[in-house]
Amino acid sequence: MSPLRSHRFRCLPRYAAALGLGLALVGHAASLHAQGAQKYGFQLSVLSTSIGVGTESTGGFGLEPQFRLNRLYRSASSGVVSLGIGAQWTTHSSGADEITITGAFVEPRWVPVLPYERVFPYLSGRVAVLNQSNNFGTSSSGLAYGAGGGLAYVVNRRVNIDAGVAIIRQSFGDFTFTRDGLSGAGGFDPFTTYAAKLGVSVGFPR
């Protein structure tokens, strides 16, 4: 082997390493850009959750709109932290009983820097102030808190498809029965449930 060939052969791993590092940096930059492409966002999701009634839980479906601050914090090494402020509404039926849950929540998210261009996993938290109303008694207020995660798919610079789930600890205050044949006070024991959603988010401005 000639000295020239030997030199080129020995340098090839250096060139490959430099190329790989360059591609990784470009991938990280693209990831960071896509995760915070717009300063604000609006997301509308179909929401599924449950409410504990006695020893049972009753599932239900509803809607969840939220406004997101997409660039609360971001860096090339730590990723992106965003904050959502929104509302939730679900209905739950069990036999003749019907319960509606409404409320407002805050949802922080952290998206790590990963070498993906369209798919971004995230971790999230959730704190909510809730109200339950029903067809058998008075309404009562409640609280919920928990954490979870999800996956966002980038359709284009403005639109994402978002799916997530959180494990929630939830409680409501006591209520008074108003249905014929029932009297006195009732209540919901604190319970652990879930909040699963699938939605679309739109970022703005460009």
CSV table of C-alpha atoms in Angstrom, one decimal:
chain,number,residue,atom,x,y,z
A,1,MET,CA,0.0,0.0,0.0
A,2,SER,CA,1.4,3.4,-0.9
A,3,PRO,CA,1.9,6.1,1.8
A,4,LEU,CA,-0.9,8.2,0.2
A,5,ARG,CA,-3.4,5.4,0.3
A,6,SER,CA,-2.4,4.6,3.9
A,7,HIS,CA,-2.9,8.2,4.9
A,8,ARG,CA,-6.3,8.4,3.3
A,9,PHE,CA,-7.4,5.2,4.9
A,10,ARG,CA,-6.4,6.4,8.4
A,11,CYS,CA,-8.2,9.7,8.0
A,12,LEU,CA,-11.5,8.1,6.9
A,13,PRO,CA,-12.8,7.5,10.4
A,14,ARG,CA,-12.1,11.1,11.3
A,15,TYR,CA,-14.1,12.3,8.3
A,16,ALA,CA,-16.9,9.9,9.2
A,17,ALA,CA,-16.9,11.0,12.8
A,18,ALA,CA,-17.0,14.7,11.7
A,19,LEU,CA,-19.8,14.0,9.3
A,20,GLY,CA,-21.8,12.1,11.9
A,21,LEU,CA,-21.3,14.9,14.5
A,22,GLY,CA,-22.5,17.4,11.9
A,23,LEU,CA,-25.6,15.4,11.1
A,24,ALA,CA,-26.4,15.0,14.8
A,25,LEU,CA,-26.1,18.7,15.4
A,26,VAL,CA,-28.3,19.5,12.4
A,27,GLY,CA,-30.8,16.9,13.6
A,28,HIS,CA,-30.8,18.4,17.1
A,29,ALA,CA,-31.3,21.9,15.7
A,30,ALA,CA,-34.1,20.8,13.5
A,31,SER,CA,-35.7,19.0,16.5
A,32,LEU,CA,-35.5,22.1,18.6
A,33,HIS,CA,-36.8,24.3,15.8
A,34,ALA,CA,-39.8,22.0,15.2
A,35,GLN,CA,-40.7,21.8,18.9
A,36,GLY,CA,-40.9,25.6,19.3
A,37,ALA,CA,-41.5,26.7,15.7
A,38,GLN,CA,-44.3,29.1,16.9
A,39,LYS,CA,-44.4,31.1,20.1
A,40,TYR,CA,-48.0,30.2,20.8
A,41,GLY,CA,-50.4,27.4,20.1
A,42,PHE,CA,-54.0,26.3,20.4
A,43,GLN,CA,-54.9,22.7,20.9
A,44,LEU,CA,-58.3,21.0,20.8
A,45,SER,CA,-58.5,17.4,21.9
A,46,VAL,CA,-61.0,14.6,22.6
A,47,LEU,CA,-60.7,13.7,26.3
A,48,SER,CA,-61.4,10.5,28.1
A,49,THR,CA,-61.4,10.1,31.9
A,50,SER,CA,-63.3,8.5,34.7
A,51,ILE,CA,-64.9,9.4,38.0
A,52,GLY,CA,-64.9,7.2,41.1
A,53,VAL,CA,-68.4,6.4,42.5
A,54,GLY,CA,-68.3,4.2,45.5
A,55,THR,CA,-66.1,1.2,44.7
A,56,GLU,CA,-66.6,1.6,41.0
A,57,SER,CA,-65.4,4.0,38.4
A,58,THR,CA,-67.4,5.4,35.4
A,59,GLY,CA,-65.7,6.4,32.2
A,60,GLY,CA,-66.7,9.3,30.0
A,61,PHE,CA,-65.7,11.4,27.0
A,62,GLY,CA,-65.6,15.1,26.3
A,63,LEU,CA,-63.5,17.9,24.9
A,64,GLU,CA,-60.4,19.8,26.1
A,65,PRO,CA,-59.3,23.1,24.5
A,66,GLN,CA,-56.1,24.7,25.7
A,67,PHE,CA,-53.8,27.6,24.9
A,68,ARG,CA,-50.1,26.9,25.0
A,69,LEU,CA,-47.0,29.0,25.5
A,70,ASN,CA,-44.6,27.0,23.4
A,71,ARG,CA,-41.3,28.8,24.3
A,72,LEU,CA,-41.5,29.1,28.0
A,73,TYR,CA,-37.9,27.8,28.0
A,74,ARG,CA,-35.7,26.1,25.4
A,75,SER,CA,-32.0,25.4,24.9
A,76,ALA,CA,-30.0,23.3,22.5
A,77,SER,CA,-29.0,20.9,25.3
A,78,SER,CA,-32.0,20.7,27.6
A,79,GLY,CA,-34.9,20.8,25.2
A,80,VAL,CA,-38.1,22.7,25.3
A,81,VAL,CA,-40.5,23.5,28.2
A,82,SER,CA,-44.0,24.7,27.4
A,83,LEU,CA,-47.1,25.6,29.4
A,84,GLY,CA,-50.7,24.9,28.6
A,85,ILE,CA,-53.7,26.6,30.2
A,86,GLY,CA,-57.0,25.1,29.3
A,87,ALA,CA,-60.5,23.8,30.2
A,88,GLN,CA,-62.0,20.3,30.3
A,89,TRP,CA,-65.5,18.9,30.0
A,90,THR,CA,-66.6,15.3,30.2
A,91,THR,CA,-69.9,13.5,30.7
A,92,HIS,CA,-70.3,10.1,32.6
A,93,SER,CA,-73.3,7.8,32.8
A,94,SER,CA,-74.0,4.8,35.0
A,95,GLY,CA,-77.5,3.4,34.9
A,96,ALA,CA,-79.8,6.3,35.7
A,97,ASP,CA,-77.0,8.5,37.1
A,98,GLU,CA,-75.4,11.1,35.0
A,99,ILE,CA,-72.4,13.2,36.0
A,100,THR,CA,-70.7,16.1,34.2
A,101,ILE,CA,-67.1,17.2,35.1
A,102,THR,CA,-65.9,20.7,34.1
A,103,GLY,CA,-62.8,22.5,35.1
A,104,ALA,CA,-59.7,24.5,34.3
A,105,PHE,CA,-56.1,23.2,34.3
A,106,VAL,CA,-52.5,24.0,33.8
A,107,GLU,CA,-50.2,21.5,32.0
A,108,PRO,CA,-46.4,22.0,31.8
A,109,ARG,CA,-44.5,19.9,29.3
A,110,TRP,CA,-40.9,19.0,28.7
A,111,VAL,CA,-39.7,17.8,25.3
A,112,PRO,CA,-36.1,16.5,25.3
A,113,VAL,CA,-33.8,17.2,22.4
A,114,LEU,CA,-33.8,14.1,20.2
A,115,PRO,CA,-32.6,13.5,16.6
A,116,TYR,CA,-36.1,13.3,15.1
A,117,GLU,CA,-37.7,15.7,12.7
A,118,ARG,CA,-41.4,14.8,13.1
A,119,VAL,CA,-42.0,12.7,16.2
A,120,PHE,CA,-41.4,14.2,19.7
A,121,PRO,CA,-42.1,12.4,23.0
A,122,TYR,CA,-42.8,14.5,26.0
A,123,LEU,CA,-43.3,14.4,29.8
A,124,SER,CA,-46.1,16.4,31.3
A,125,GLY,CA,-47.7,17.4,34.6
A,126,ARG,CA,-51.3,18.5,35.3
A,127,VAL,CA,-53.1,20.4,38.0
A,128,ALA,CA,-56.8,21.1,37.7
A,129,VAL,CA,-59.6,22.8,39.6
A,130,LEU,CA,-62.8,20.9,38.9
A,131,ASN,CA,-66.6,20.9,39.4
A,132,GLN,CA,-69.0,18.0,39.3
A,133,SER,CA,-72.7,18.3,38.6
A,134,ASN,CA,-75.2,15.5,38.4
A,135,ASN,CA,-78.9,14.5,38.2
A,136,PHE,CA,-79.2,13.1,41.7
A,137,GLY,CA,-77.7,15.8,44.0
A,138,THR,CA,-76.1,19.2,44.3
A,139,SER,CA,-72.8,20.0,42.6
A,140,SER,CA,-69.4,20.2,44.3
A,141,SER,CA,-65.9,21.4,43.6
A,142,GLY,CA,-62.7,19.4,43.5
A,143,LEU,CA,-59.0,19.2,42.7
A,144,ALA,CA,-56.9,17.0,40.5
A,145,TYR,CA,-53.1,16.6,40.1
A,146,GLY,CA,-50.9,14.1,38.3
A,147,ALA,CA,-48.3,13.5,35.6
A,148,GLY,CA,-47.9,11.6,32.4
A,149,GLY,CA,-46.5,11.9,28.9
A,150,GLY,CA,-47.4,11.8,25.2
A,151,LEU,CA,-46.3,11.9,21.7
A,152,ALA,CA,-46.5,14.8,19.2
A,153,TYR,CA,-46.3,14.3,15.4
A,154,VAL,CA,-45.4,17.3,13.3
A,155,VAL,CA,-47.7,17.5,10.2
A,156,ASN,CA,-46.1,20.8,9.1
A,157,ARG,CA,-44.6,24.0,10.6
A,158,ARG,CA,-48.0,25.0,12.1
A,159,VAL,CA,-49.9,21.8,12.8
A,160,ASN,CA,-49.2,18.9,15.2
A,161,ILE,CA,-51.1,15.8,16.1
A,162,ASP,CA,-50.9,15.2,19.8
A,163,ALA,CA,-51.7,12.1,21.9
A,164,GLY,CA,-51.1,11.9,25.7
A,165,VAL,CA,-52.2,10.3,28.9
A,166,ALA,CA,-51.7,11.2,32.6
A,167,ILE,CA,-52.4,9.4,35.8
A,168,ILE,CA,-54.5,11.7,38.0
A,169,ARG,CA,-55.4,11.8,41.7
A,170,GLN,CA,-58.8,13.4,42.0
A,171,SER,CA,-61.2,14.4,44.8
A,172,PHE,CA,-64.6,16.2,45.1
A,173,GLY,CA,-66.4,17.8,48.0
A,174,ASP,CA,-69.6,16.3,49.5
A,175,PHE,CA,-73.0,16.9,48.0
A,176,THR,CA,-76.7,16.8,49.1
A,177,PHE,CA,-79.1,14.3,47.4
A,178,THR,CA,-82.0,16.0,45.6
A,179,ARG,CA,-83.5,13.0,43.8
A,180,ASP,CA,-86.9,11.7,45.0
A,181,GLY,CA,-86.5,8.9,47.5
A,182,LEU,CA,-83.0,10.0,48.5
A,183,SER,CA,-82.0,12.4,51.3
A,184,GLY,CA,-79.0,13.4,53.3
A,185,ALA,CA,-75.4,14.0,52.2
A,186,GLY,CA,-73.3,12.0,49.8
A,187,GLY,CA,-69.7,12.2,48.8
A,188,PHE,CA,-66.9,10.9,46.5
A,189,ASP,CA,-63.9,9.2,48.0
A,190,PRO,CA,-60.6,10.5,46.6
A,191,PHE,CA,-59.6,8.2,43.7
A,192,THR,CA,-56.9,7.7,41.1
A,193,THR,CA,-57.9,7.9,37.5
A,194,TYR,CA,-56.5,8.8,34.0
A,195,ALA,CA,-56.8,11.6,31.5
A,196,ALA,CA,-56.2,10.4,27.9
A,197,LYS,CA,-56.5,12.7,24.9
A,198,LEU,CA,-56.0,12.9,21.2
A,199,GLY,CA,-56.0,16.2,19.5
A,200,VAL,CA,-54.7,18.7,17.0
A,201,SER,CA,-52.6,21.8,17.8
A,202,VAL,CA,-52.1,24.8,15.6
A,203,GLY,CA,-49.1,27.2,16.2
A,204,PHE,CA,-49.1,31.0,15.6
A,205,PRO,CA,-47.7,33.4,14.5
A,206,ARG,CA,-45.6,32.0,11.7
